[in-house]
Short mmCIF file of C-alpha atoms in Angstrom, two decimals:
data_model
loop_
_atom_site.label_atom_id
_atom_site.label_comp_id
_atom_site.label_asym_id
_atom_site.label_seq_id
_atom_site.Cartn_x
_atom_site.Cartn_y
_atom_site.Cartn_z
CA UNK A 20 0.00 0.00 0.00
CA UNK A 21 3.04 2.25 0.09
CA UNK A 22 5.16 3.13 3.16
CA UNK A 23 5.30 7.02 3.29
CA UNK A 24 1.32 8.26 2.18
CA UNK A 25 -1.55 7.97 4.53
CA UNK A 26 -3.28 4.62 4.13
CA UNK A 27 -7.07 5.62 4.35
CA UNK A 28 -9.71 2.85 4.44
CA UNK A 29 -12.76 4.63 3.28
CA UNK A 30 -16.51 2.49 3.87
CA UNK A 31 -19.43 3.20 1.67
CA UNK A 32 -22.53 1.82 -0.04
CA UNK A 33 -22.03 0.54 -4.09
CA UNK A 34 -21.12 3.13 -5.85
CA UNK A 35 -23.53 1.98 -8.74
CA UNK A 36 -26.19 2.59 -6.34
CA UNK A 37 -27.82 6.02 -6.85
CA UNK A 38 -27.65 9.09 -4.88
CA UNK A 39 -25.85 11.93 -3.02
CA UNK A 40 -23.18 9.40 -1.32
CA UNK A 41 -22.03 7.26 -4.07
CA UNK A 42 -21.50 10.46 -5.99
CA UNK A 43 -19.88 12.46 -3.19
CA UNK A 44 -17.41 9.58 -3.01
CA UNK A 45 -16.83 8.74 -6.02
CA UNK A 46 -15.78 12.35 -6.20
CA UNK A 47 -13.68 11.79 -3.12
CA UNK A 48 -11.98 8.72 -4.25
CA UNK A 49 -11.26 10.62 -7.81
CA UNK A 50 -9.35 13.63 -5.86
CA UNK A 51 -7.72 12.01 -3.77
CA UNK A 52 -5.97 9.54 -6.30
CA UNK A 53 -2.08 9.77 -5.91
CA UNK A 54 -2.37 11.62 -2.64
CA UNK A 55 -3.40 8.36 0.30
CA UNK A 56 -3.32 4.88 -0.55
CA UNK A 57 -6.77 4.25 -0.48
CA UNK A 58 -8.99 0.95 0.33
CA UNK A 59 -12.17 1.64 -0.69
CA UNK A 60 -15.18 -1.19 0.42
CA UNK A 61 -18.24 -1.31 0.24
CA UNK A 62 -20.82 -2.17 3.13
CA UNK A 63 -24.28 -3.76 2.65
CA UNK A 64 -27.01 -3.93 -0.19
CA UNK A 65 -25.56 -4.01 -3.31
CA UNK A 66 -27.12 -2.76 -6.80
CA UNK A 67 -28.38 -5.98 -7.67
CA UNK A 68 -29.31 -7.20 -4.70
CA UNK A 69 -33.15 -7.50 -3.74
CA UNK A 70 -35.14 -9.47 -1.12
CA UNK A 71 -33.10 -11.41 1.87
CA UNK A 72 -30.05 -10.66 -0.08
CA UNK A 73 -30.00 -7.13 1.25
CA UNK A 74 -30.81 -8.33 4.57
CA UNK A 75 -27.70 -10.60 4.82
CA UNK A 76 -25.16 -8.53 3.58
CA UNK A 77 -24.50 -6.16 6.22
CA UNK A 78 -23.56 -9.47 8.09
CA UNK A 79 -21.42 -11.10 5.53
CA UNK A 80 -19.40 -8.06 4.91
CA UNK A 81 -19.13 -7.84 8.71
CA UNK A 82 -17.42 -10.93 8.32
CA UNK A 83 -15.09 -9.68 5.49
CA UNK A 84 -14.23 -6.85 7.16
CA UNK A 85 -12.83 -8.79 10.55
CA UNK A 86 -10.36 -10.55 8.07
CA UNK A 87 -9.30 -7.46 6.22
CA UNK A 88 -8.41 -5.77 9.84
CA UNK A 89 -6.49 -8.68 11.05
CA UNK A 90 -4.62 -8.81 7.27
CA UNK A 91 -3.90 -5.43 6.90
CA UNK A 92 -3.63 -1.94 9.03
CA UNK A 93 -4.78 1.67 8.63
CA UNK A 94 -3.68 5.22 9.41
CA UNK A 95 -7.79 6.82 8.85
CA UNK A 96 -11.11 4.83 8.75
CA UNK A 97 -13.59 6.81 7.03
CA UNK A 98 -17.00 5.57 7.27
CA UNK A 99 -20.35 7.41 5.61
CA UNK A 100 -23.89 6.63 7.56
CA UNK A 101 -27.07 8.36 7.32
CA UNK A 102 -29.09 9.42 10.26
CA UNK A 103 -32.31 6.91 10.05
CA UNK A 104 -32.75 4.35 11.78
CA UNK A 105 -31.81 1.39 9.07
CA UNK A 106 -28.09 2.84 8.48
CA UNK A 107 -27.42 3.52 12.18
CA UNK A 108 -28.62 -0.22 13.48
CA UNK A 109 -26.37 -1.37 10.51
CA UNK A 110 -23.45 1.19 11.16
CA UNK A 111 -22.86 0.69 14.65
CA UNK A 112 -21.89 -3.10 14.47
CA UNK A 113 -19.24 -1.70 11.86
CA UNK A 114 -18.49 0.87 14.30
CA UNK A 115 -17.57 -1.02 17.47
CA UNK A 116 -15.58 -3.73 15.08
CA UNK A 117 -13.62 -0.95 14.22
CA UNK A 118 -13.20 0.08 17.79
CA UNK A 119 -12.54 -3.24 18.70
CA UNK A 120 -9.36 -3.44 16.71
CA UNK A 121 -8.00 -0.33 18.23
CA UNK A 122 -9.13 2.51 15.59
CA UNK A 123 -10.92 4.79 18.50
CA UNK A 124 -10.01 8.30 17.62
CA UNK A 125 -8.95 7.34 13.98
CA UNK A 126 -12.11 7.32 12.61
CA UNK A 127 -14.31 9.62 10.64
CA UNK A 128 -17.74 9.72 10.56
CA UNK A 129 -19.31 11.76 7.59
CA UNK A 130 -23.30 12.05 8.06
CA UNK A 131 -24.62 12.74 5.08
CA UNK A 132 -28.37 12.25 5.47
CA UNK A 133 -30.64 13.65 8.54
CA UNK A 134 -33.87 11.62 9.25
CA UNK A 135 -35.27 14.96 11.85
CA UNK A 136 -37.63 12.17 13.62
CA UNK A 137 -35.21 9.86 13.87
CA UNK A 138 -33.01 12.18 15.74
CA UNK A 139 -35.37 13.88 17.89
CA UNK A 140 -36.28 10.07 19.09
CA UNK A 141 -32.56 9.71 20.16
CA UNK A 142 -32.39 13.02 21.71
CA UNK A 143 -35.58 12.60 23.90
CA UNK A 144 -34.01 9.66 25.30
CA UNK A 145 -31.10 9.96 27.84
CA UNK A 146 -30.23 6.23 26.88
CA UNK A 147 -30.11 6.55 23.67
CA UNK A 148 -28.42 9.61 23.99
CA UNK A 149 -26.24 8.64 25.89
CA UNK A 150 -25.12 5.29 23.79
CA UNK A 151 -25.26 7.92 20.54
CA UNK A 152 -22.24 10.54 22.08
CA UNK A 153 -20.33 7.62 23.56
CA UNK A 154 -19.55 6.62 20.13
CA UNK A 155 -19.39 9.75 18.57
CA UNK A 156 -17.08 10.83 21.17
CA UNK A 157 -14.67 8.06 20.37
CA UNK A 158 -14.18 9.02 16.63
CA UNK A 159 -11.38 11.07 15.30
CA UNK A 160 -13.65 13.72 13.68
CA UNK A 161 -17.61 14.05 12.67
CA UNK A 162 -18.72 15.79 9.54
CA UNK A 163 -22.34 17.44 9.07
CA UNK A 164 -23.96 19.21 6.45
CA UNK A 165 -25.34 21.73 8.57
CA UNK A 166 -24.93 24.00 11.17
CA UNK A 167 -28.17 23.06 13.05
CA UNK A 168 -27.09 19.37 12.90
CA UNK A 169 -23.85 20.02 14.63
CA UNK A 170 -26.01 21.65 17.49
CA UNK A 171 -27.99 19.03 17.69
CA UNK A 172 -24.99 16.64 18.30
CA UNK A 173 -23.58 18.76 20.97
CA UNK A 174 -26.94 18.91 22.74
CA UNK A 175 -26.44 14.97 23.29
CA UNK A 176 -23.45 15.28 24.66
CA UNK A 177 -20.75 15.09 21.63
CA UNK A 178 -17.62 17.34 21.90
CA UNK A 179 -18.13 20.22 19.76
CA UNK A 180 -14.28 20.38 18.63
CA UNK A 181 -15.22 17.04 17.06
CA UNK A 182 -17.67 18.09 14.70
CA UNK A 183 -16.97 19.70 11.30
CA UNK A 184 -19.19 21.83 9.09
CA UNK A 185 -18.56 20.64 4.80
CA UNK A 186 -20.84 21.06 2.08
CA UNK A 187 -21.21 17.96 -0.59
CA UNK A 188 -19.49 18.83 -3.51
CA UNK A 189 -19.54 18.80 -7.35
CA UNK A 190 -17.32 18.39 -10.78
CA UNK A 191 -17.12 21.76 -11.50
CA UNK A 192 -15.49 20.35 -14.71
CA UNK A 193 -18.58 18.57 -15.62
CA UNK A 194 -21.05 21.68 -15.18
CA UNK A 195 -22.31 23.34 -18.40
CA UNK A 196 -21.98 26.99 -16.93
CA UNK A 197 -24.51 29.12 -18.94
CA UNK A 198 -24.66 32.80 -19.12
CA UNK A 199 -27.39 34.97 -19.74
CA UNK A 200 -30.24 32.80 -18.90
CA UNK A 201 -32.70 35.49 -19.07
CA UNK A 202 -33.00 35.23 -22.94
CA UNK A 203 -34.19 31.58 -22.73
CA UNK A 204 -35.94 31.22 -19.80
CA UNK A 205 -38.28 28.83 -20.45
CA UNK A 206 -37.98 25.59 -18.16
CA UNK A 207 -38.05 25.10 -14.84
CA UNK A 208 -36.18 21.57 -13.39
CA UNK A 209 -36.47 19.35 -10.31
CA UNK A 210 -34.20 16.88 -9.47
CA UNK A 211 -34.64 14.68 -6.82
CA UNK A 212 -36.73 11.95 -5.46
CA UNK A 213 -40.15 12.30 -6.22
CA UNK A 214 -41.86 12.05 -2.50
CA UNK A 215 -44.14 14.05 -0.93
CA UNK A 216 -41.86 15.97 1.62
CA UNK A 217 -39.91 17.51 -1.29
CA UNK A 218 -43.08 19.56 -2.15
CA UNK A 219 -43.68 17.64 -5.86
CA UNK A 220 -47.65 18.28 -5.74
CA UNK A 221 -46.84 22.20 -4.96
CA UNK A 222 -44.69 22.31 -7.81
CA UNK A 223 -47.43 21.09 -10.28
CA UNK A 224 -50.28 22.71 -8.87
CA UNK A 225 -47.88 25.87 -9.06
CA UNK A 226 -46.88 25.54 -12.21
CA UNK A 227 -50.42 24.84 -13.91
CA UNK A 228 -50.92 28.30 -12.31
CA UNK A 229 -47.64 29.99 -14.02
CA UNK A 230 -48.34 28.03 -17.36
CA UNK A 231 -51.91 29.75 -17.65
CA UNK A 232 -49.62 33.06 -17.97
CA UNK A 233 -46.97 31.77 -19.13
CA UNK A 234 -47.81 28.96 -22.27
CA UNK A 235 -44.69 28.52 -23.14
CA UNK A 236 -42.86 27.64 -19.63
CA UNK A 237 -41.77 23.76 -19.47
CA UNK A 238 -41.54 21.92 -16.16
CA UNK A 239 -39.08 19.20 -16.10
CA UNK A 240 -39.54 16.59 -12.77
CA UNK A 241 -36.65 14.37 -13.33
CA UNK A 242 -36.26 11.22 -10.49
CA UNK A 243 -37.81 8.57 -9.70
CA UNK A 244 -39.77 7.91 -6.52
CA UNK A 245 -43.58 6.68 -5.18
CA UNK A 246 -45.60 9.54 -6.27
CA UNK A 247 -44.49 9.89 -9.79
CA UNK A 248 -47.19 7.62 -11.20
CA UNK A 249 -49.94 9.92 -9.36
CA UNK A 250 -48.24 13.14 -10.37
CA UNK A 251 -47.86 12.15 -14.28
CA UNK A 252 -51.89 11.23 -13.80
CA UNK A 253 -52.70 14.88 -12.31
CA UNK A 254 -50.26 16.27 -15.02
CA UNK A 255 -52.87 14.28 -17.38
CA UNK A 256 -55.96 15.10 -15.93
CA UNK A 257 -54.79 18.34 -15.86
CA UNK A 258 -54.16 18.50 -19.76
CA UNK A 259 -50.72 19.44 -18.60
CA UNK A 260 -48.70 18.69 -22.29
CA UNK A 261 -45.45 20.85 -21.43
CA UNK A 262 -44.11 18.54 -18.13
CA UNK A 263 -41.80 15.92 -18.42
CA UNK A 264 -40.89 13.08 -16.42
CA UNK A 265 -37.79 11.68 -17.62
CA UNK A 266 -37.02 9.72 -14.33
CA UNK A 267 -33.81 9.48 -12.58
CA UNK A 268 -31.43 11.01 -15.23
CA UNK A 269 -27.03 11.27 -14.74
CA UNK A 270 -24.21 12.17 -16.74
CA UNK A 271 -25.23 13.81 -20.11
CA UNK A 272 -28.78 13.86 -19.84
CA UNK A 273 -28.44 15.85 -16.25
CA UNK A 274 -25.89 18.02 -17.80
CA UNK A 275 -28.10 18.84 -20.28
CA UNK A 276 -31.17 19.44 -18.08
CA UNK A 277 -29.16 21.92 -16.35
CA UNK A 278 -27.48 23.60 -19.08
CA UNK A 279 -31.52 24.12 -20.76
CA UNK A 280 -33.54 24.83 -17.10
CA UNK A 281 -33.17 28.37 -15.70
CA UNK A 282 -35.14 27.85 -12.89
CA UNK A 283 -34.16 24.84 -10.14
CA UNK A 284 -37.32 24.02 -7.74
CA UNK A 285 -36.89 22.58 -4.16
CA UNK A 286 -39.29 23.21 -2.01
CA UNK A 287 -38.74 20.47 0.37
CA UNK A 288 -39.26 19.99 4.01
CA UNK A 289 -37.75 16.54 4.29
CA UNK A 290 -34.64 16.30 5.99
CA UNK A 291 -32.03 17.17 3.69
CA UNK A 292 -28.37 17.34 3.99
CA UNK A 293 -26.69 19.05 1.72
CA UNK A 294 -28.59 18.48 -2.10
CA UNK A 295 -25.91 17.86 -4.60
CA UNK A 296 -28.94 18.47 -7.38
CA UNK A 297 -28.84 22.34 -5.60
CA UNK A 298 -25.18 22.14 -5.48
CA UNK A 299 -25.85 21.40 -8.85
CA UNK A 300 -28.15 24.22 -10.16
CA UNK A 301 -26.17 27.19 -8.44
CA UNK A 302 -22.88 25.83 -9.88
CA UNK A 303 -25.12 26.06 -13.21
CA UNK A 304 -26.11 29.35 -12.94
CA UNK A 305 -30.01 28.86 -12.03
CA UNK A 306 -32.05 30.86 -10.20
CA UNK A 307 -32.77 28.04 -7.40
CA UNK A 308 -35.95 28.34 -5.54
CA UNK A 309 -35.86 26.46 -2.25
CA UNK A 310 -36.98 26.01 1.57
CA UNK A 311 -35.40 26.07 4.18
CA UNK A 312 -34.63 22.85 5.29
CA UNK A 313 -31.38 20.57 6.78
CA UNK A 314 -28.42 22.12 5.43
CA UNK A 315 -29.85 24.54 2.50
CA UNK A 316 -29.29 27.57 4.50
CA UNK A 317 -25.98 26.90 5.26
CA UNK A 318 -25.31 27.28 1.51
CA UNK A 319 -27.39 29.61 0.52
CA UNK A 320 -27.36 33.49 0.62
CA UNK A 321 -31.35 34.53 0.22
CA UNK A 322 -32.10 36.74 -2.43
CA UNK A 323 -28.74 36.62 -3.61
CA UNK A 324 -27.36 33.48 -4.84
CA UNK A 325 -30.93 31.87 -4.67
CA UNK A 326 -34.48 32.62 -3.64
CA UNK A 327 -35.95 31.16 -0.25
CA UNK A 328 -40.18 30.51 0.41
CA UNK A 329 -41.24 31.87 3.80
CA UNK A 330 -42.94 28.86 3.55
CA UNK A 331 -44.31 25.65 1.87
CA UNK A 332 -47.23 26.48 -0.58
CA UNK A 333 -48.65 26.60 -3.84
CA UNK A 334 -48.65 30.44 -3.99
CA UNK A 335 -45.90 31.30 -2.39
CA UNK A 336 -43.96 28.93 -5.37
CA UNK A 337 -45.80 30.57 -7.90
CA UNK A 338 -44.76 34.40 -6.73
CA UNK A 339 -41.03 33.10 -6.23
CA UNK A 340 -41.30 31.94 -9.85
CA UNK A 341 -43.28 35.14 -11.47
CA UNK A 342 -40.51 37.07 -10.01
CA UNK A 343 -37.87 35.34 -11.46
CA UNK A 344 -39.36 35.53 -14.64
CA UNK A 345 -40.74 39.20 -14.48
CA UNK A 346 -37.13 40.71 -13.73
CA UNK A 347 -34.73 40.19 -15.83
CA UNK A 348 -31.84 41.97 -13.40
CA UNK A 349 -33.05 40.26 -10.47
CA UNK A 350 -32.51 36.92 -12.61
CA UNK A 351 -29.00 37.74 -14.08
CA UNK A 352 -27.73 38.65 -10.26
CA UNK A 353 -28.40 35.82 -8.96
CA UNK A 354 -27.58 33.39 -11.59
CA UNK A 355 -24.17 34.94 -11.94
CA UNK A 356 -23.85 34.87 -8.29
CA UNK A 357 -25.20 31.13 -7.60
CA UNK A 358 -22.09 30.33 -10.47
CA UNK A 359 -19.65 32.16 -8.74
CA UNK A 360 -20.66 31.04 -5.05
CA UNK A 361 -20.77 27.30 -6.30
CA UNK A 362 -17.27 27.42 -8.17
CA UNK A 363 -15.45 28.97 -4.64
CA UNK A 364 -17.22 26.72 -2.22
CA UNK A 365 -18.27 23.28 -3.60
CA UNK A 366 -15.74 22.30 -6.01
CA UNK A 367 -14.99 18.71 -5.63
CA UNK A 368 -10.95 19.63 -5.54
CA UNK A 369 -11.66 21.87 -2.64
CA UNK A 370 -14.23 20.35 -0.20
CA UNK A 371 -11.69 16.83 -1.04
CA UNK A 372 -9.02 18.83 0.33
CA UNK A 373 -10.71 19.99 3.45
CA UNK A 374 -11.21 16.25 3.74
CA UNK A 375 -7.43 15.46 3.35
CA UNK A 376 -6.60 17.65 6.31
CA UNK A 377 -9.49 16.49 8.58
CA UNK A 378 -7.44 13.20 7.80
CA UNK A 379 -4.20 14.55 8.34
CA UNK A 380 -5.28 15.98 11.42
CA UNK A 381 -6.32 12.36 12.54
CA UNK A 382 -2.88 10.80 11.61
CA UNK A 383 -1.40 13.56 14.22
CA UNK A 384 -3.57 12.44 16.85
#
């Protein structure tokens, strides 16, 4: 593995698996090529896998990770678990096998989702709370996507100095960057699991409103999820021609939903991290509409590198979107902005590095 660079073991679901954490580390594992001798595993379901198989798994690889810590040894675990209840049950056993073979304090444990029931269940219990900062407090370093989810940690009881504020981060190289919106600002995208927290029925009921002044707006809903099937039978019903519902799109066919959209729509209240779609859409250049929920606030700046809804609602969509689309300097500020803002903040070759040093900082210890 190389006697002189920092031999990083790094835990995460299949990377052929889709969403935010395969892509953040396949990101990760890209950037940091050359710089750690990496190990990179992966830990329960698999893409293929359906039924008991995913059931099993967890166990197996438990299994196949006890041999590959007695065969080989690391400088920096780093191990990537969402807060619900499913990944932390699964996480922990990895957790204290890790301990148990002497990596306390080497570890680091990026959160990158944030079930908000899930946690206020843990918090309300001293037990649970308890169990929850014990562990913590025996990692190397914990990353959150949020502000308000590092105060939630300390409330429990883990040590503040262990907790570190990072954004999920992009390809910047990868990102068709598009100027001037205003003269083609005819689509609006969203780009995310299709579920009722992330406000999908406010977006079409909003957007049959807009089209009515607007005939020649399009409305893209790109993702998969359980209410697509009802949504594309309102869009029907509704005699809706001009929305689209692509499903879960990637590579080329996101790029060029991006480059095309001017306006980004998420007006979620489900417990979101840090959206790489927003990421996404500012790096872009679009005029992102979204609430305020997880870690969005933490990288946005209202009014101007994105709009924020006072709240959840048909109308209050629609008058976010009419004044996008009514002023043209309004439009142009923030869509330069959001590009601007994206390319100094979320770069993959920049949040990576922050990662390095939480690493290096680890190897110190």
């Amino acid at each position: 593995m190389g006697k002189d660079k920092l031999k990083l073991l790094i835990v995460s679901p299949d990377l052929k698996l889709m969403g935010g954490v395969a892509e953040t580390v396949k990101l990760l594992l890209r950037e940091l090529e050359g710089k750690v001798c990496i190990k990179s595993v992966f830990y329960g379901r698999r893409a293929f896998q359906r039924g008991l198989q995913c059931f099993l798994m967890p166990f197996i690889d438990l299994l196949l990770f006890t041999k590959l810590l007695i065969q080989k040894r690391f400088d920096v675990i780093h191990v990537n678990p969402s807060l619900n209840f499913r990944s932390i049950i699964k996480e922990i056993l990895l957790f204290i096998l890790f301990l148990s073979f002497g990596y306390g304090g080497r570890i680091l444990v990026f959160f990158h989702g944030w079930e908000d029931v899930f946690f206020e269940k843990i918090s309300s219990s001293s037990f649970f709370s308890k169990i929850c900062s014990s562990l913590l407090n025996r990692s190397g370093v914990v990353l959150v996507l949020a502000g308000s989810f590092k105060e939630a940690l300390v409330q429990i009881g883990v040590a503040e100095d262990k907790i570190k504020i990072v954004t999920t981060m992009v390809d910047m190289s990868d990102i068709p960057v598009c100027k001037d919106r205003g003269d083609f600002c005819t689509t609006l995208l969203y780009l995310s699991r299709i579920i009722v927290e992330k406000g999908v029925y406010e977006i079409v009921e909003a957007f049959h409103l807009i089209s009515m002044e607007y005939p020649d707006l399009k409305l893209i809903m790109a993702g998969d999820g359980p209410e697509k099937n009802r949504l594309m039978e309102i869009v029907n019903e509704k005699g809706l021609n001009n929305v689209f519902f692509p499903g879960y799109i990637q590579n080329d066919e996101k790029f060029e939903a991006l480059k095309k959209s001017c306006i980004f729509l998420l007006p979620t209240r489900y417990g979101e991290g840090c959206p790489v779609a927003l990421l996404e859409a500012m790096a872009s250049g679009m005029v992102s509409i979204v609430a305020d929920a997880g870690g969005i606030t933490d990288v946005i700046i209202p009014d101007e590198n994105a709009l924020l809804l006072d709240k959840i609602s048909v109308q209050s969509i629609v008058d976010a979107v009419r004044s996008v689309l009514n002023d043209n300097e309004k439009r142009d500020k923030i869509s330069n902005n959001a590009s601007i803002f994206a390319a100094e903040h979320f770069s993959s070759a920049k949040v990576s590095a922050n990662i390095y040093d939480c690493y290096q900082q680890l190897l110190k210890r």
